[in-house]
Amino acid sequence: MEAARPSGSWNGALCRLLLLTLAILIFASDACKNVTLHVPSKLDAEKLVGRVNLKECFTAANLIHSSDPDFQILEDGSVYTTNTILLSSEKRSFTILLSNTENQEKKKIFVFLEHQTKKRHTKEKVLRRAKRRWAPIPCSMLENSLGPFPLFLQQVQSDTAQNYTIYYSIRGPGVDQEPRNLFYVERDTGNLYCTRPVDREQYESFEIIAFATTPDGYTPELPLPLIIKIEDENDNYPIFTEETYTFTIFENCRVGTTVGQVCATDKDEPDTMHTRLKYSIIGQVPPSPTLFSMHPTTGVITTTSSQLDRELIDKYQLKIKVQDMDGQYFGLQTTSTCIINIDDVNDHLPTFTRTSYVTSVEENTVDVEILRVTVEDKDLVNTANWRANYTILKGNENGNFKIVTDAKTNEGVLCVVKPLNYEEKQQMILQIGVVNEAPFSREASPRSAMSTATVTVNVEDQDEGPECNPPIQTVRMKENAEVGTTSNGYKAYDPETRSSSGIRYKKLTDPTGWVTIDENTGSIKVFRSLDREAETIKNGIYNITVLASDQGGRTCTGTLGIILQDVNDNSPFIPKKTVIICKPTMSSAEIVAVDPDEPIHGPPFDFSLESSTSEVQRMWRLKAINDTAARLSYQNDPPFGSYVVPITVRDRLGMSSVTSLDVTLCDCITENDCTHRVDPRIGGGGVQLGKWAILAILLGIALLFCILFTLVCGASGTSKQPKVIPDDLAQQNLIVSNTEAPGDDKVYSANGFTTQTVGASAQGVCGTVGSGIKNGGQETIEMVKGGHQTSESCRGAGHHHTLDSCRGGHTEVDNCRYTYSEWHSFTQPRLESVSV
């Protein structure tokens, strides 16, 4: 019996184990997924245990619940402890319930918590492990793990270990690369361990290579890549991008107006609860009323009231907070400051401090300040919402005043810009208004957009001088008025008495001195004959300038325009006195008459031929074209040539004048063809010289005059030398002949050659070049060159004269003589070339 008890006890334990297994199987049969999490023996409160992929089981769940109150499940599958837990046994389990309230669908996830210890796995586990294939095994570890270290992560095992002795080894980041010695594997078992905590923000995962080899170096398996993922822990606080945010918003803005947006960052794993941030406002200065709100997800700050008034509070300070874990109480949080400045809008009108003003100014005063007005405005100083613009609404129809803004004081400055006249108006009432530079915000206030005030301006009297009003006055006079004729002149007035008494006049300008002016009355008198048709007259008006002065010496200046009335004192005439008629192309010419007088004394004109001879009447005919022109045509086919045709022109009052026209009948096509011809009947009858030909002719003439001047000067110089020659000696040396032989007397050269010409005059005065000695019908010009010849006498017209009587003197000539034919052959070609 006693021996049977252990067997019965063992059977009872086996039954209880089977029942527990059956219960677990029944309970897990509804579970869509089983998850095992490796945790230390002690779990602190609000500590991340691990993460479960909920979407693989139920994507439409809107309600997540844990069967164990010591654990809390978040939307992203993160499992957190709510209390401090000590695992007394190696395993603990709980269920995650997923449900959808709309379709009543439910799912379960069974979670096993396995306590990590530093004991060897049993042979049974090793054998079971060895049955795995040599393939990548998912592996992960929690960042900042508390250990104990070395922390078991996973076991790699090759199927060939059943037949061979296998040694395991690893390489890669965390092993033989930075960070070195973070992982190692047991050579014989393939157990993979971590030696220290890892920061996920520094290393998100590690990819290492596992090797399986036999002791003799044989490799039965290919290298196996292993990825170790570091599970994120909420160990980083969210941080605002700026320590202090500053925004500006206009006052009186609408509800919901965006003020600005704040932003924060979190270094934890994106798209997890660790980085799901929630923004909020936790404080406001001044605290009330609450005027702002913040969107929890975007961080956008908006207004909750339209009662923002800069004139009351111009700045608000908000204390804002950002918290991860979607704002749950155990999430990490950070605060910052947001300053909101309220910007000004033109919601206050400028208003005059007074409704009426009184000021005064002397008449005839210009560009003076007479009044300053002030306004009040609650808007921001020195902005367009505060600066005032003044305007004159009424009373300034003549433009005597203007009002401007003093940029420093914002006052309105009223000035006189056009002189006032006390005699016309003693008081003026102005209405002025004021607005801001910026348009008024009608949304802020329904009030009128302009404040007004009244300004009374009293005009003070001033002792003025004479007044020349109007400044331009006119009188009428006939142009043929006799000298001494008087007429009314310029009149100035005393503005106070409206009288001209005591005013004296003086003429300042009188272009032609035609009139004089009476000093006391200002009347004018004709001093010279007036002529309306004079060049100084414009539009029939003769202007003089008059200076008027009173007894006090004050003056004014005016203009007197004398309108000259026209009289018929000018006869009509034909200004163009030369007429050319080209017979081949035209048979007549048009003639036009003018009359300087006014039209009432001018056209229509009467044209007629003025000649008593029948020849003019026979050859020419006149026919009127209009009031001022007639057509002159020839008849009976007169020959080419020039003719004088007298024509009489009469105006409408019978005053006439005779104009003699030079009419040329020419064989031409146009009038210009006939202007350079000598004979009208012969085209090209005269030679038309060009400007270069004319210049050559002038140069040739100048050259001849130079030669003549040289001869005259040479002869004159010789005659100045006194020499007494006996008459008998002169009679012995003179040869009355056309043939001369070289003499023995000394002859001096004057200019290369000297022409000695003896004229026929009884006085013996030498002639010009080209003349000679005429004797018996023969003419001889003696040119002496080389040797020395002396002419003691000259003969002219068969008479005998001594050298003294012909004033020849002792002439110095060249020792060579030429005949006229030689002189002609020398000079003629050169003169022709110069002319060409």
C-alpha angles and dihedrals in degrees: 000000000000090000090054096054096078090051092051091046090051090050091051092051090048091052092050090050091050092049091050091049090048091050091050091048091049091048093045094046089082092048116102093200140018119212128189119202122192110218137167121257092258125050120189122219117273090015124145110245099180144295131270122201100235096176093066087063106033124001097179098053115135097171124056121185135173122217090212114064090207089071132059124200120209127204094262092053097259112153115214131180117238094194137023109275131198114196107220094181131038094255139041129170141192138172130244110213117207121189142165113217093201100059097018091236117155136191135182134211117196113214122197120196112206120198113228115226134171096241129120119258114249122255089251091059092045091052091047090048093050091063091070120105122249095260139125110287119206109242134175141167134197116253117245089017115185093219137179088235136249083049118205111234110167145326124241117203135177123216088225089069087085089066104026140036103255127201117199127211138166137208137183140064110357092022115055094351130061122324084039125203094013093125134028136172129217108246097221104034103031092230110160117215137184117219102200144005119290129213110223092203086063100037119018094182144346127226111202132172121232122206131198116200138163121238091259092055099261115146110211093175136049117246109281119220113218123192116203111194120203110224113223123246122197094250100132126080118223110251128206115235090232132034092219127018120207123196134171127211133174119250120251091027120158125268111273095029111153113246098181144293131259125203137197134188133213124199094208123104112302122242093025133106087259090069100032099113130199124197127206143162112243100174145015132197115235087032100214143091100023105231105165140059133187129217106238095220106033100032092229113155117213136175121258096190138040093214097096104139118182092195088062103035121004098182139035128193121208129193108213132190135202121195131181126217084064091291097303116157094254094050122112116256142193132190134212140174128253121193117199116195117202110223122212126252126186097263096136123067122221109248129195114248087221132031097214138030134188126204140154139215136183118250119258090027116136135188097012131134112239104170145013121205127192134210137194123228127172095200123105111299120247094017131111088257090061104034112096131225114202126200138177109239101181141009099039099092092131094049096241095139141044132184124208136178123253102227093210102045101023088230124145113242116205114204138179111235100167123044119257124223117221091197090058101040131001099189135029127192118206130190114209130189136194135208134164126262089242117063116260116259103238091185089063097051136006093214125122114277098229138057118205138197137182124240121194113201116195114203113218122213120248130193100250133189127238117309121227099206122188092025092211119050129173140207130186126232134165115248093231093053111143122250109271095034110142131209140173112284138191119322126205125184140210103242092214098050099022086223133125093214115128095016119127127204134213132183112238102176132016110163098203102016094241097145142033127213129225110239096216104036103025092230119145132229128200109250099171132018113284118232119190092192094058119123093242091061117095118194091343094297125119112200127205127176119231129198116208120195136178130215091272092059095250112141144191131191130225140170125238114203114201108206105209111214112217124242126188097261100132127072120218115253141178109250096195107067099173119074126181121194118191102211097202092057107023140031101193146024132221119238124194128200129202135198122200091208126092117283090258087065096038136055149051089074127202115220123199139160110256107208136110093204119092091219093075091045090049096050103037140047133189126208126178117239101181139330095299106025140059136185119241113201133172126233138192091038101273117203124258113279146086124301136183112225117184113209127189119213121193128188125219091274094051100255108142146175135194119235119191110215122205101221119190122195105204139180096234144112098227132016092251090062089064102045096082099041126105098198111040090205096055117063105223094008089148128050113247111212125207124230093258091051091050090049091051091051091051091050091050091051090048090051091052091050090051091053092048091047090053092052094047093048091050093050092046092051092054094048091057091067108090116225130165113213120186115240094233091053090052091049091051095051102042115092117199096210144100089239123073131184126206112278132212099236119108115254123187124214117239110184107351091287134019125203114214111201124182114200129206094247117119089227091063096230110164117246133220128282111285096040121100147169113299113205124156092346092306126113123205130186113195118211114181119202134171103354129061121263129174123198110204098179141012131216126214130177092352094305127122118233134173122236092251093056093055091046090235096135120178100332119199112211138161119277093246131077130205132195124234092258089056091049091048094049090050100049105032099069091046094051091049092051091050091050092051 
